[in-house]
mmCIF file of C-alpha atoms and ligand atoms in Angstrom:
data_model
loop_
_atom_site.group_PDB
_atom_site.id
_atom_site.type_symbol
_atom_site.label_atom_id
_atom_site.label_comp_id
_atom_site.label_asym_id
_atom_site.label_seq_id
_atom_site.Cartn_x
_atom_site.Cartn_y
_atom_site.Cartn_z
ATOM 1 C CA MET A 955 -17.805 -25.686 -26.507
ATOM 2 C CA LYS A 956 -14.476 -24.737 -28.102
ATOM 3 C CA ILE A 957 -12.746 -21.486 -29.010
ATOM 4 C CA ARG A 958 -12.765 -21.376 -32.816
ATOM 5 C CA GLU A 959 -11.322 -17.947 -33.575
ATOM 6 C CA ILE A 960 -10.036 -14.841 -31.764
ATOM 7 C CA LYS A 961 -9.943 -11.493 -33.545
ATOM 8 C CA VAL A 962 -8.070 -8.397 -32.393
ATOM 9 C CA ILE A 963 -9.676 -5.199 -33.664
ATOM 10 C CA VAL A 964 -7.840 -1.872 -33.403
ATOM 11 C CA ALA A 965 -9.818 1.271 -34.159
ATOM 12 C CA SER A 966 -9.779 4.963 -33.242
ATOM 13 C CA PRO A 967 -13.252 6.522 -32.982
ATOM 14 C CA GLY A 968 -11.644 9.567 -31.296
ATOM 15 C CA ARG A 969 -8.910 7.565 -29.559
ATOM 16 C CA ASN A 970 -7.439 4.090 -30.048
ATOM 17 C CA PHE A 971 -9.099 0.980 -28.666
ATOM 18 C CA VAL A 972 -7.870 -2.623 -28.803
ATOM 19 C CA THR A 973 -10.793 -5.043 -28.718
ATOM 20 C CA VAL A 974 -10.708 -8.837 -28.458
ATOM 21 C CA LYS A 975 -13.506 -10.892 -30.001
ATOM 22 C CA ILE A 976 -13.662 -14.611 -29.148
ATOM 23 C CA ILE A 977 -15.833 -16.781 -31.376
ATOM 24 C CA THR A 978 -16.849 -20.317 -30.357
ATOM 25 C CA ASP A 979 -17.715 -23.367 -32.431
ATOM 26 C CA GLU A 980 -21.311 -23.047 -31.158
ATOM 27 C CA GLY A 981 -21.726 -19.602 -32.684
ATOM 28 C CA LEU A 982 -21.584 -17.649 -29.412
ATOM 29 C CA HIS A 983 -19.100 -14.806 -29.223
ATOM 30 C CA GLY A 984 -17.778 -12.568 -26.465
ATOM 31 C CA VAL A 985 -15.830 -9.293 -26.498
ATOM 32 C CA GLY A 986 -13.154 -7.834 -24.238
ATOM 33 C CA ASP A 987 -11.147 -4.594 -23.983
ATOM 34 C CA ALA A 988 -7.325 -4.813 -24.093
ATOM 35 C CA THR A 989 -6.441 -1.133 -24.557
ATOM 36 C CA VAL A 990 -3.284 0.359 -23.035
ATOM 37 C CA ASN A 991 -3.424 4.067 -23.877
ATOM 38 C CA GLY A 992 -0.363 5.077 -25.907
ATOM 39 C CA ARG A 993 1.038 1.518 -26.126
ATOM 40 C CA GLU A 994 -1.802 -0.185 -28.023
ATOM 41 C CA LYS A 995 0.266 -2.087 -30.569
ATOM 42 C CA ALA A 996 2.359 -3.822 -27.925
ATOM 43 C CA VAL A 997 -0.802 -5.528 -26.636
ATOM 44 C CA VAL A 998 -1.857 -6.409 -30.181
ATOM 45 C CA ALA A 999 1.474 -8.165 -30.786
ATOM 46 C CA TYR A 1000 1.324 -9.928 -27.405
ATOM 47 C CA LEU A 1001 -2.146 -11.242 -28.193
ATOM 48 C CA GLN A 1002 -1.486 -12.209 -31.795
ATOM 49 C CA ASP A 1003 1.942 -13.757 -31.321
ATOM 50 C CA HIS A 1004 1.688 -15.308 -27.853
ATOM 51 C CA VAL A 1005 -1.901 -15.700 -26.660
ATOM 52 C CA ILE A 1006 -4.285 -16.429 -29.515
ATOM 53 C CA PRO A 1007 -2.343 -19.387 -31.001
ATOM 54 C CA ILE A 1008 -2.395 -21.279 -27.673
ATOM 55 C CA LEU A 1009 -6.099 -20.687 -26.964
ATOM 56 C CA ILE A 1010 -7.613 -21.969 -30.215
ATOM 57 C CA GLY A 1011 -9.471 -25.227 -29.502
ATOM 58 C CA LYS A 1012 -9.654 -24.639 -25.724
ATOM 59 C CA ASP A 1013 -12.886 -24.821 -23.701
ATOM 60 C CA PRO A 1014 -14.033 -21.184 -23.184
ATOM 61 C CA THR A 1015 -16.021 -22.068 -20.062
ATOM 62 C CA ARG A 1016 -12.803 -22.762 -18.106
ATOM 63 C CA ILE A 1017 -12.240 -19.070 -17.350
ATOM 64 C CA GLU A 1018 -10.176 -19.435 -14.169
ATOM 65 C CA ASP A 1019 -7.937 -22.068 -15.733
ATOM 66 C CA ILE A 1020 -7.322 -19.922 -18.827
ATOM 67 C CA TRP A 1021 -6.523 -16.917 -16.590
ATOM 68 C CA GLN A 1022 -3.980 -18.995 -14.619
ATOM 69 C CA TYR A 1023 -2.613 -20.525 -17.842
ATOM 70 C CA LEU A 1024 -1.900 -17.080 -19.310
ATOM 71 C CA TYR A 1025 -0.626 -15.634 -15.988
ATOM 72 C CA LYS A 1026 1.522 -18.450 -14.598
ATOM 73 C CA GLY A 1027 2.109 -20.102 -17.949
ATOM 74 C CA ALA A 1028 3.974 -17.094 -19.375
ATOM 75 C CA TYR A 1029 6.569 -17.443 -16.576
ATOM 76 C CA TRP A 1030 7.080 -13.608 -16.935
ATOM 77 C CA ARG A 1031 4.265 -12.411 -14.719
ATOM 78 C CA ARG A 1032 2.401 -9.121 -14.353
ATOM 79 C CA GLY A 1033 3.063 -5.890 -16.255
ATOM 80 C CA PRO A 1034 0.548 -3.688 -18.114
ATOM 81 C CA ILE A 1035 0.897 -5.355 -21.520
ATOM 82 C CA THR A 1036 0.575 -8.957 -20.310
ATOM 83 C CA MET A 1037 -2.271 -8.069 -17.970
ATOM 84 C CA ALA A 1038 -4.216 -6.065 -20.587
ATOM 85 C CA ALA A 1039 -4.002 -9.092 -22.893
ATOM 86 C CA ILE A 1040 -5.250 -11.386 -20.102
ATOM 87 C CA SER A 1041 -7.958 -8.847 -19.224
ATOM 88 C CA GLY A 1042 -9.304 -8.687 -22.772
ATOM 89 C CA ILE A 1043 -9.501 -12.481 -23.007
ATOM 90 C CA ASP A 1044 -11.042 -12.826 -19.536
ATOM 91 C CA MET A 1045 -13.802 -10.265 -20.202
ATOM 92 C CA ALA A 1046 -14.717 -11.952 -23.468
ATOM 93 C CA LEU A 1047 -14.866 -15.371 -21.746
ATOM 94 C CA TRP A 1048 -17.177 -14.071 -18.995
ATOM 95 C CA ASP A 1049 -19.335 -12.546 -21.737
ATOM 96 C CA ILE A 1050 -19.600 -15.943 -23.431
ATOM 97 C CA LYS A 1051 -20.323 -17.791 -20.179
ATOM 98 C CA ALA A 1052 -23.096 -15.391 -19.207
ATOM 99 C CA LYS A 1053 -24.585 -15.489 -22.713
ATOM 100 C CA ALA A 1054 -24.540 -19.305 -22.588
ATOM 101 C CA ALA A 1055 -26.383 -19.138 -19.249
ATOM 102 C CA ASP A 1056 -28.720 -16.500 -20.733
ATOM 103 C CA MET A 1057 -28.058 -14.216 -17.774
ATOM 104 C CA PRO A 1058 -26.630 -10.745 -17.274
ATOM 105 C CA LEU A 1059 -23.089 -11.164 -15.955
ATOM 106 C CA TYR A 1060 -23.815 -9.702 -12.495
ATOM 107 C CA GLN A 1061 -26.146 -12.652 -11.874
ATOM 108 C CA LEU A 1062 -23.281 -15.125 -12.335
ATOM 109 C CA LEU A 1063 -21.127 -13.127 -9.917
ATOM 110 C CA GLY A 1064 -23.659 -13.521 -7.120
ATOM 111 C CA GLY A 1065 -26.511 -11.238 -8.108
ATOM 112 C CA ALA A 1066 -27.262 -7.574 -7.579
ATOM 113 C CA SER A 1067 -26.201 -5.794 -4.386
ATOM 114 C CA ARG A 1068 -27.593 -2.520 -5.790
ATOM 115 C CA ASP A 1069 -29.801 -1.267 -8.597
ATOM 116 C CA LYS A 1070 -27.658 1.612 -9.876
ATOM 117 C CA MET A 1071 -24.078 2.737 -9.600
ATOM 118 C CA MET A 1072 -23.100 6.251 -8.511
ATOM 119 C CA ILE A 1073 -20.653 7.845 -10.941
ATOM 120 C CA TYR A 1074 -18.385 10.853 -10.886
ATOM 121 C CA GLN A 1075 -17.461 12.989 -13.842
ATOM 122 C CA HIS A 1076 -14.705 15.516 -14.500
ATOM 123 C CA VAL A 1077 -14.672 19.284 -14.583
ATOM 124 C CA GLY A 1078 -11.534 21.221 -15.476
ATOM 125 C CA GLY A 1079 -10.830 24.880 -16.098
ATOM 126 C CA LEU A 1080 -8.101 27.381 -16.787
ATOM 127 C CA ASP A 1081 -8.987 29.302 -13.617
ATOM 128 C CA ILE A 1082 -11.051 28.767 -10.469
ATOM 129 C CA GLU A 1083 -14.144 30.618 -11.759
ATOM 130 C CA GLU A 1084 -14.243 28.481 -14.909
ATOM 131 C CA VAL A 1085 -14.161 25.352 -12.725
ATOM 132 C CA VAL A 1086 -16.941 26.706 -10.493
ATOM 133 C CA GLU A 1087 -19.154 27.326 -13.552
ATOM 134 C CA GLY A 1088 -18.382 23.845 -14.870
ATOM 135 C CA VAL A 1089 -19.208 22.179 -11.550
ATOM 136 C CA LEU A 1090 -22.495 24.101 -11.257
ATOM 137 C CA ALA A 1091 -23.414 23.041 -14.814
ATOM 138 C CA LYS A 1092 -22.572 19.379 -14.108
ATOM 139 C CA ARG A 1093 -24.595 19.514 -10.924
ATOM 140 C CA GLU A 1094 -27.588 20.592 -13.042
ATOM 141 C CA THR A 1095 -27.323 17.316 -14.970
ATOM 142 C CA GLY A 1096 -28.023 15.406 -11.745
ATOM 143 C CA LEU A 1097 -24.471 14.361 -10.864
ATOM 144 C CA GLU A 1098 -23.859 13.683 -7.181
ATOM 145 C CA ALA A 1099 -20.069 13.444 -7.440
ATOM 146 C CA ILE A 1100 -17.714 15.687 -9.416
ATOM 147 C CA ARG A 1101 -13.932 15.759 -9.827
ATOM 148 C CA ALA A 1102 -12.448 19.256 -10.072
ATOM 149 C CA GLN A 1103 -9.071 20.212 -11.618
ATOM 150 C CA VAL A 1104 -7.649 23.681 -12.269
ATOM 151 C CA SER A 1105 -4.703 25.054 -14.254
ATOM 152 C CA ILE A 1106 -1.826 26.763 -12.490
ATOM 153 C CA PRO A 1107 -1.928 30.543 -13.182
ATOM 154 C CA GLY A 1108 0.940 31.597 -15.445
ATOM 155 C CA LEU A 1109 1.640 28.057 -16.669
ATOM 156 C CA PRO A 1110 0.123 26.212 -19.657
ATOM 157 C CA PRO A 1111 -2.830 23.868 -18.908
ATOM 158 C CA ILE A 1112 -1.933 20.789 -16.851
ATOM 159 C CA TYR A 1113 -3.643 17.383 -16.677
ATOM 160 C CA GLY A 1114 -7.415 17.550 -16.721
ATOM 161 C CA THR A 1115 -7.725 21.317 -17.145
ATOM 162 C CA GLY A 1116 -7.634 22.358 -20.786
ATOM 163 C CA LYS A 1117 -8.187 21.151 -24.326
ATOM 164 C CA GLY A 1118 -5.396 18.880 -25.502
ATOM 165 C CA SER A 1119 -4.360 18.144 -21.940
ATOM 166 C CA ASN A 1120 -6.317 14.882 -21.768
ATOM 167 C CA GLN A 1121 -9.602 16.654 -21.217
ATOM 168 C CA GLY A 1122 -10.879 17.344 -24.727
ATOM 169 C CA MET A 1123 -12.338 14.482 -26.756
ATOM 170 C CA GLY A 1124 -9.667 13.278 -29.119
ATOM 171 C CA GLY A 1125 -7.105 15.545 -27.510
ATOM 172 C CA MET A 1126 -4.833 12.548 -26.976
ATOM 173 C CA VAL A 1127 -4.197 11.783 -30.628
ATOM 174 C CA GLN A 1128 -0.750 13.128 -31.389
ATOM 175 C CA ALA A 1129 2.342 11.774 -33.058
ATOM 176 C CA ALA A 1130 4.753 12.703 -30.231
ATOM 177 C CA PRO A 1131 4.128 13.289 -26.517
ATOM 178 C CA MET A 1132 3.026 16.809 -25.688
ATOM 179 C CA GLU A 1133 4.966 18.393 -22.784
ATOM 180 C CA GLU A 1134 3.241 20.014 -19.814
ATOM 181 C CA VAL A 1135 4.882 22.241 -17.197
ATOM 182 C CA TRP A 1136 4.612 21.435 -13.507
ATOM 183 C CA SER A 1137 5.230 23.468 -10.332
ATOM 184 C CA THR A 1138 4.601 21.910 -6.902
ATOM 185 C CA ARG A 1139 5.194 25.279 -5.253
ATOM 186 C CA LYS A 1140 2.439 26.964 -7.275
ATOM 187 C CA TYR A 1141 0.040 23.991 -7.139
ATOM 188 C CA MET A 1142 0.036 23.334 -3.387
ATOM 189 C CA PRO A 1143 -1.659 26.562 -2.172
ATOM 190 C CA LEU A 1144 -3.951 26.738 -5.235
ATOM 191 C CA ILE A 1145 -5.972 23.562 -4.677
ATOM 192 C CA PRO A 1146 -7.334 24.426 -1.184
ATOM 193 C CA LYS A 1147 -8.431 27.805 -2.664
ATOM 194 C CA LEU A 1148 -10.270 25.956 -5.436
ATOM 195 C CA PHE A 1149 -12.212 23.757 -3.002
ATOM 196 C CA ASP A 1150 -12.914 26.626 -0.596
ATOM 197 C CA ARG A 1151 -14.506 28.537 -3.474
ATOM 198 C CA LEU A 1152 -16.314 25.415 -4.725
ATOM 199 C CA ARG A 1153 -17.901 24.713 -1.337
ATOM 200 C CA ASP A 1154 -19.108 28.320 -1.223
ATOM 201 C CA ALA A 1155 -20.627 27.993 -4.679
ATOM 202 C CA VAL A 1156 -22.080 24.449 -4.670
ATOM 203 C CA GLY A 1157 -22.599 23.782 -0.981
ATOM 204 C CA TRP A 1158 -22.054 20.546 0.905
ATOM 205 C CA ASP A 1159 -24.647 18.225 -0.622
ATOM 206 C CA VAL A 1160 -22.343 17.022 -3.398
ATOM 207 C CA HIS A 1161 -19.233 14.836 -3.408
ATOM 208 C CA LEU A 1162 -16.094 16.634 -4.600
ATOM 209 C CA LEU A 1163 -12.958 14.782 -5.728
ATOM 210 C CA HIS A 1164 -9.475 15.770 -6.870
ATOM 211 C CA ASP A 1165 -6.757 13.924 -8.834
ATOM 212 C CA VAL A 1166 -3.120 14.831 -8.058
ATOM 213 C CA HIS A 1167 -1.986 12.473 -10.846
ATOM 214 C CA HIS A 1168 1.060 11.084 -8.991
ATOM 215 C CA ARG A 1169 2.987 14.348 -8.714
ATOM 216 C CA LEU A 1170 3.665 14.939 -4.996
ATOM 217 C CA THR A 1171 5.945 13.361 -2.392
ATOM 218 C CA PRO A 1172 4.344 11.749 0.683
ATOM 219 C CA ILE A 1173 5.026 14.729 2.972
ATOM 220 C CA GLU A 1174 3.659 17.155 0.358
ATOM 221 C CA ALA A 1175 0.580 14.978 -0.077
ATOM 222 C CA ALA A 1176 0.123 14.913 3.706
ATOM 223 C CA ARG A 1177 0.216 18.730 3.742
ATOM 224 C CA LEU A 1178 -2.309 18.962 0.896
ATOM 225 C CA GLY A 1179 -4.597 16.393 2.527
ATOM 226 C CA LYS A 1180 -4.531 18.428 5.768
ATOM 227 C CA ASP A 1181 -5.196 21.711 3.966
ATOM 228 C CA LEU A 1182 -8.175 20.106 2.180
ATOM 229 C CA GLU A 1183 -9.760 18.640 5.329
ATOM 230 C CA PRO A 1184 -12.131 21.607 5.906
ATOM 231 C CA PHE A 1185 -13.708 20.996 2.477
ATOM 232 C CA ARG A 1186 -14.527 17.302 3.101
ATOM 233 C CA LEU A 1187 -13.395 15.756 -0.175
ATOM 234 C CA PHE A 1188 -14.792 12.380 -1.229
ATOM 235 C CA TRP A 1189 -11.168 11.562 -2.018
ATOM 236 C CA LEU A 1190 -7.710 12.749 -2.988
ATOM 237 C CA GLU A 1191 -6.571 10.574 -5.908
ATOM 238 C CA ASP A 1192 -3.069 9.386 -6.840
ATOM 239 C CA ALA A 1193 -1.470 11.810 -4.392
ATOM 240 C CA VAL A 1194 1.949 10.220 -4.937
ATOM 241 C CA GLN A 1195 3.363 7.636 -7.304
ATOM 242 C CA ALA A 1196 2.465 4.305 -5.732
ATOM 243 C CA GLU A 1197 5.326 1.960 -6.565
ATOM 244 C CA LEU A 1198 6.445 2.552 -2.969
ATOM 245 C CA GLN A 1199 3.338 1.368 -1.170
ATOM 246 C CA GLU A 1200 4.658 2.132 2.328
ATOM 247 C CA GLY A 1201 4.969 5.793 1.281
ATOM 248 C CA PHE A 1202 1.241 6.053 2.003
ATOM 249 C CA ARG A 1203 1.852 5.422 5.715
ATOM 250 C CA LEU A 1204 3.175 8.924 6.087
ATOM 251 C CA ILE A 1205 0.211 10.507 4.288
ATOM 252 C CA ARG A 1206 -2.210 8.439 6.335
ATOM 253 C CA GLN A 1207 -0.654 9.458 9.660
ATOM 254 C CA HIS A 1208 -1.266 13.114 8.909
ATOM 255 C CA THR A 1209 -4.666 13.471 7.277
ATOM 256 C CA THR A 1210 -8.276 12.305 7.406
ATOM 257 C CA THR A 1211 -8.851 13.227 3.750
ATOM 258 C CA PRO A 1212 -9.826 9.894 2.135
ATOM 259 C CA LEU A 1213 -7.269 8.465 -0.288
ATOM 260 C CA ALA A 1214 -7.743 6.682 -3.617
ATOM 261 C CA VAL A 1215 -5.133 5.036 -5.818
ATOM 262 C CA GLY A 1216 -4.668 2.211 -8.314
ATOM 263 C CA GLU A 1217 -5.645 3.199 -11.867
ATOM 264 C CA ILE A 1218 -2.284 2.027 -13.220
ATOM 265 C CA PHE A 1219 -2.093 -1.133 -11.077
ATOM 266 C CA ASN A 1220 -2.327 -4.446 -12.864
ATOM 267 C CA THR A 1221 -2.417 -7.082 -10.120
ATOM 268 C CA ILE A 1222 -3.404 -7.573 -6.495
ATOM 269 C CA TRP A 1223 0.300 -7.429 -5.618
ATOM 270 C CA ASP A 1224 0.435 -3.740 -6.552
ATOM 271 C CA CYS A 1225 -2.094 -2.933 -3.814
ATOM 272 C CA GLN A 1226 -1.665 -5.744 -1.288
ATOM 273 C CA GLN A 1227 0.128 -3.614 1.328
ATOM 274 C CA LEU A 1228 -1.971 -0.513 0.657
ATOM 275 C CA ILE A 1229 -5.102 -2.544 1.343
ATOM 276 C CA SER A 1230 -3.991 -4.800 4.193
ATOM 277 C CA GLU A 1231 -2.504 -1.875 6.159
ATOM 278 C CA GLN A 1232 -5.646 0.179 5.450
ATOM 279 C CA LEU A 1233 -3.535 2.953 3.944
ATOM 280 C CA ILE A 1234 -6.203 3.824 1.354
ATOM 281 C CA ASP A 1235 -9.996 4.104 1.241
ATOM 282 C CA TYR A 1236 -10.702 3.376 -2.443
ATOM 283 C CA ILE A 1237 -8.963 0.993 -4.820
ATOM 284 C CA ARG A 1238 -9.120 2.208 -8.429
ATOM 285 C CA VAL A 1239 -8.226 -0.897 -10.420
ATOM 286 C CA THR A 1240 -10.243 -1.457 -13.584
ATOM 287 C CA SER A 1241 -11.207 -4.523 -15.595
ATOM 288 C CA VAL A 1242 -9.056 -3.776 -18.649
ATOM 289 C CA HIS A 1243 -5.798 -3.361 -16.743
ATOM 290 C CA ALA A 1244 -6.110 -5.544 -13.644
ATOM 291 C CA GLY A 1245 -6.951 -8.965 -15.079
ATOM 292 C CA GLY A 1246 -10.530 -8.665 -16.274
ATOM 293 C CA VAL A 1247 -13.559 -9.670 -14.237
ATOM 294 C CA THR A 1248 -11.510 -12.405 -12.549
ATOM 295 C CA GLY A 1249 -8.811 -9.952 -11.437
ATOM 296 C CA LEU A 1250 -11.248 -7.305 -10.197
ATOM 297 C CA ARG A 1251 -13.285 -9.784 -8.216
ATOM 298 C CA ARG A 1252 -10.193 -11.087 -6.443
ATOM 299 C CA ILE A 1253 -8.900 -7.611 -5.554
ATOM 300 C CA PHE A 1254 -12.279 -6.266 -4.394
ATOM 301 C CA ASP A 1255 -13.008 -9.328 -2.259
ATOM 302 C CA PHE A 1256 -9.612 -8.923 -0.601
ATOM 303 C CA ALA A 1257 -10.287 -5.191 -0.106
ATOM 304 C CA SER A 1258 -13.674 -5.870 1.478
ATOM 305 C CA ILE A 1259 -12.196 -7.204 4.718
ATOM 306 C CA TYR A 1260 -10.090 -4.042 5.164
ATOM 307 C CA HIS A 1261 -12.858 -1.439 4.699
ATOM 308 C CA VAL A 1262 -11.500 -0.492 1.272
ATOM 309 C CA ARG A 1263 -14.145 0.257 -1.362
ATOM 310 C CA SER A 1264 -14.175 -0.237 -5.135
ATOM 311 C CA ALA A 1265 -13.755 2.700 -7.508
ATOM 312 C CA CYS A 1266 -13.062 1.409 -11.012
ATOM 313 C CA HIS A 1267 -11.045 3.661 -13.275
ATOM 314 C CA GLY A 1268 -13.324 4.774 -16.109
ATOM 315 C CA PRO A 1269 -11.724 7.405 -18.345
ATOM 316 C CA MET A 1270 -12.365 7.713 -22.094
ATOM 317 C CA ASP A 1271 -9.557 5.242 -22.828
ATOM 318 C CA VAL A 1272 -11.308 2.453 -20.881
ATOM 319 C CA SER A 1273 -13.665 1.308 -23.652
ATOM 320 C CA PRO A 1274 -17.442 0.852 -23.340
ATOM 321 C CA VAL A 1275 -16.709 -2.903 -23.219
ATOM 322 C CA ALA A 1276 -14.495 -2.606 -20.124
ATOM 323 C CA MET A 1277 -17.068 -0.157 -18.729
ATOM 324 C CA ALA A 1278 -19.694 -2.901 -19.114
ATOM 325 C CA ALA A 1279 -17.458 -5.398 -17.270
ATOM 326 C CA ASN A 1280 -16.788 -2.825 -14.536
ATOM 327 C CA LEU A 1281 -20.495 -2.119 -14.119
ATOM 328 C CA HIS A 1282 -21.431 -5.786 -13.694
ATOM 329 C CA VAL A 1283 -18.755 -6.174 -11.022
ATOM 330 C CA ASP A 1284 -19.936 -2.882 -9.445
ATOM 331 C CA ARG A 1285 -23.509 -4.135 -9.401
ATOM 332 C CA TRP A 1286 -22.489 -7.212 -7.432
ATOM 333 C CA VAL A 1287 -19.567 -6.076 -5.250
ATOM 334 C CA PRO A 1288 -20.689 -5.581 -1.624
ATOM 335 C CA ASN A 1289 -17.983 -2.962 -0.945
ATOM 336 C CA PHE A 1290 -18.844 -0.705 -3.895
ATOM 337 C CA GLY A 1291 -17.625 2.884 -3.632
ATOM 338 C CA ILE A 1292 -18.127 4.790 -6.892
ATOM 339 C CA GLN A 1293 -17.569 4.412 -10.655
ATOM 340 C CA GLU A 1294 -15.624 6.939 -12.727
ATOM 341 C CA TYR A 1295 -17.328 7.786 -16.015
ATOM 342 C CA SER A 1296 -15.757 10.286 -18.424
ATOM 343 C CA GLY A 1297 -18.156 9.676 -21.311
ATOM 344 C CA TYR A 1298 -17.293 8.833 -24.925
ATOM 345 C CA THR A 1299 -17.450 10.335 -28.399
ATOM 346 C CA GLU A 1300 -20.608 9.593 -30.409
ATOM 347 C CA ALA A 1301 -18.494 7.459 -32.748
ATOM 348 C CA THR A 1302 -17.331 5.368 -29.762
ATOM 349 C CA HIS A 1303 -20.915 4.719 -28.653
ATOM 350 C CA GLU A 1304 -21.778 3.730 -32.213
ATOM 351 C CA MET A 1305 -18.802 1.378 -32.523
ATOM 352 C CA PHE A 1306 -19.574 -0.326 -29.203
ATOM 353 C CA PRO A 1307 -23.326 -0.914 -28.860
ATOM 354 C CA HIS A 1308 -24.015 -1.500 -25.158
ATOM 355 C CA SER A 1309 -26.896 -2.309 -22.845
ATOM 356 C CA TRP A 1310 -25.575 -0.116 -20.023
ATOM 357 C CA SER A 1311 -26.992 3.392 -19.816
ATOM 358 C CA GLN A 1312 -26.753 6.626 -17.832
ATOM 359 C CA ASP A 1313 -29.499 7.946 -15.616
ATOM 360 C CA GLY A 1314 -28.386 11.306 -14.190
ATOM 361 C CA GLY A 1315 -25.622 10.662 -11.681
ATOM 362 C CA TYR A 1316 -25.864 6.886 -12.024
ATOM 363 C CA LEU A 1317 -25.089 4.117 -14.517
ATOM 364 C CA LEU A 1318 -27.263 1.044 -15.038
ATOM 365 C CA THR A 1319 -26.048 -2.343 -16.323
ATOM 366 C CA GLY A 1320 -29.132 -3.199 -18.389
ATOM 367 C CA GLU A 1321 -30.426 -6.760 -18.421
ATOM 368 C CA ALA A 1322 -28.961 -8.142 -21.670
ATOM 369 C CA SER A 1323 -27.266 -11.515 -21.266
ATOM 370 C CA GLY A 1324 -23.486 -11.415 -21.081
ATOM 371 C CA HIS A 1325 -21.913 -8.089 -20.157
ATOM 372 C CA GLY A 1326 -24.095 -6.448 -22.761
ATOM 373 C CA ALA A 1327 -21.437 -4.674 -24.853
ATOM 374 C CA ASP A 1328 -20.390 -5.616 -28.378
ATOM 375 C CA ILE A 1329 -18.288 -4.269 -31.234
ATOM 376 C CA ASP A 1330 -19.699 -3.243 -34.619
ATOM 377 C CA GLU A 1331 -16.841 -4.213 -36.926
ATOM 378 C CA THR A 1332 -18.258 -2.262 -39.877
ATOM 379 C CA VAL A 1333 -18.158 0.935 -37.845
ATOM 380 C CA ALA A 1334 -14.682 0.043 -36.499
ATOM 381 C CA ALA A 1335 -13.375 -0.295 -40.070
ATOM 382 C CA ARG A 1336 -14.159 3.405 -40.646
ATOM 383 C CA TYR A 1337 -11.770 4.495 -37.865
ATOM 384 C CA PRO A 1338 -8.228 3.171 -38.462
ATOM 385 C CA TYR A 1339 -5.493 3.250 -35.795
ATOM 386 C CA GLU A 1340 -3.792 6.625 -35.291
ATOM 387 C CA PRO A 1341 -0.386 6.946 -33.565
ATOM 388 C CA ALA A 1342 -1.011 8.641 -30.207
ATOM 389 C CA TYR A 1343 0.859 9.358 -27.002
ATOM 390 C CA LEU A 1344 -0.010 10.505 -23.530
ATOM 391 C CA PRO A 1345 1.638 13.801 -22.541
ATOM 392 C CA VAL A 1346 4.728 14.001 -20.323
ATOM 393 C CA ALA A 1347 5.382 16.631 -17.640
ATOM 394 C CA ARG A 1348 8.497 18.606 -16.793
ATOM 395 C CA ALA A 1349 9.187 20.965 -13.914
ATOM 396 C CA GLU A 1350 9.879 24.597 -14.859
ATOM 397 C CA ASP A 1351 13.648 23.916 -14.904
ATOM 398 C CA GLY A 1352 13.182 21.031 -17.363
ATOM 399 C CA THR A 1353 13.328 18.077 -14.937
ATOM 400 C CA LEU A 1354 11.111 15.226 -16.118
ATOM 401 C CA TRP A 1355 8.180 14.776 -13.722
ATOM 402 C CA SER A 1356 5.376 12.250 -13.271
ATOM 403 C CA TRP A 1357 2.552 13.259 -15.608
HETATM 404 O O1 EZ4 B 261 -4.800 9.949 -17.039
HETATM 405 O O2 EZ4 B 261 -6.721 7.225 -18.327
HETATM 406 O O3 EZ4 B 261 -8.562 9.405 -13.256
HETATM 407 N N1 EZ4 B 261 -8.310 9.338 -14.421
HETATM 408 C C1 EZ4 B 261 -7.120 9.511 -14.981
HETATM 409 C C2 EZ4 B 261 -7.043 9.281 -16.467
HETATM 410 C C3 EZ4 B 261 -5.663 8.848 -16.970
HETATM 411 C C4 EZ4 B 261 -5.773 8.250 -18.352
HETATM 412 C C5 EZ4 B 261 -4.457 7.700 -18.858
HETATM 413 O O4 EZ4 B 261 -4.637 6.927 -19.993
HETATM 414 O O5 EZ4 B 261 -6.185 9.823 -14.287
HETATM 415 O O6 EZ4 B 261 -7.499 10.417 -17.153
HETATM 416 CO CO1 CO B 262 -6.698 9.460 -12.155
#
């Protein structure tokens, strides 16, 4: 078998997606997700100018060799753009291999370790009572794990809490970055109040999660983790920016609140110390940003010997194709933790037909051969690329903050 053609399809059925489609000389094709939210066209150029020309004619069954060829062969290793390009190619190659074997991908990885994957979904609100109502409503849909975010009183909506702040469908499409306002002083005492109220309202038979979105220092995160201990969170996510991996030592020394990090990581080297020193409980890498199925498998296997569990990032900007790849890895991985699932617009579901499905608080892979997701190019053609940026955050005095 040989790679005959590789297409890169960019479309915005509510937000932009970059999709790779590899076509072989035997008529089989596979698809992969290569989306980097807000920097889509950089990946398109990387693929078109530097990856596709050197893969035409190669044997698509040599997945590991192609991964190494693109990783080591570039000389300039790692980075979100390079790794998203590698991820898109890798996912499409695994899709082809599993289709050629006429098996669902999880079978090639070692077979099922579970039948269904627990998910968590997001609830945000402008005040605590709005969040409580949202969590109760989500609970009614059968969810067993829910992430809760609340706005800071007196400030405009922050991440995950209001329309246009990354919560509303399509709220990300904007020609220049929107600016949010941040206050650590106002946030720190607010979040324990939110979870105190939530436990009163929803009880203890549900997992509750919270995403700090990289905005605290280690000692502040340690304080927050301690203050949240009575409410038994499933995890505290991205408590600090994680470039400084040893920063987590300080948080870990002070709190038993479980810690999750890794949605912006792109290789095992970004989490090597966090995992081997057991500084975290969940590693949040995802197929589209951390090297495809090959990258995820390597990181999760490494994590398994340190009691660290998988928790693939799964927001709306991780396409249904990457979600399919995540779910097949989730179905196999012995140290599975949870799968994030934010849902998609109807147009996104239509553009990416997929065999995976939701059953209450769980996702199922389906039994189609390959990873089971595809792209409908006719539908994609109806939704051209739209310039879009993620927001930025500034403190009340104007200082640029981590968003
Ligand atoms: O802000 O995917 O846990 N989920 C998140 C996401 C990220 C977006 C960025 O593109 O933090 O909502
Ligand atoms: Co997050």
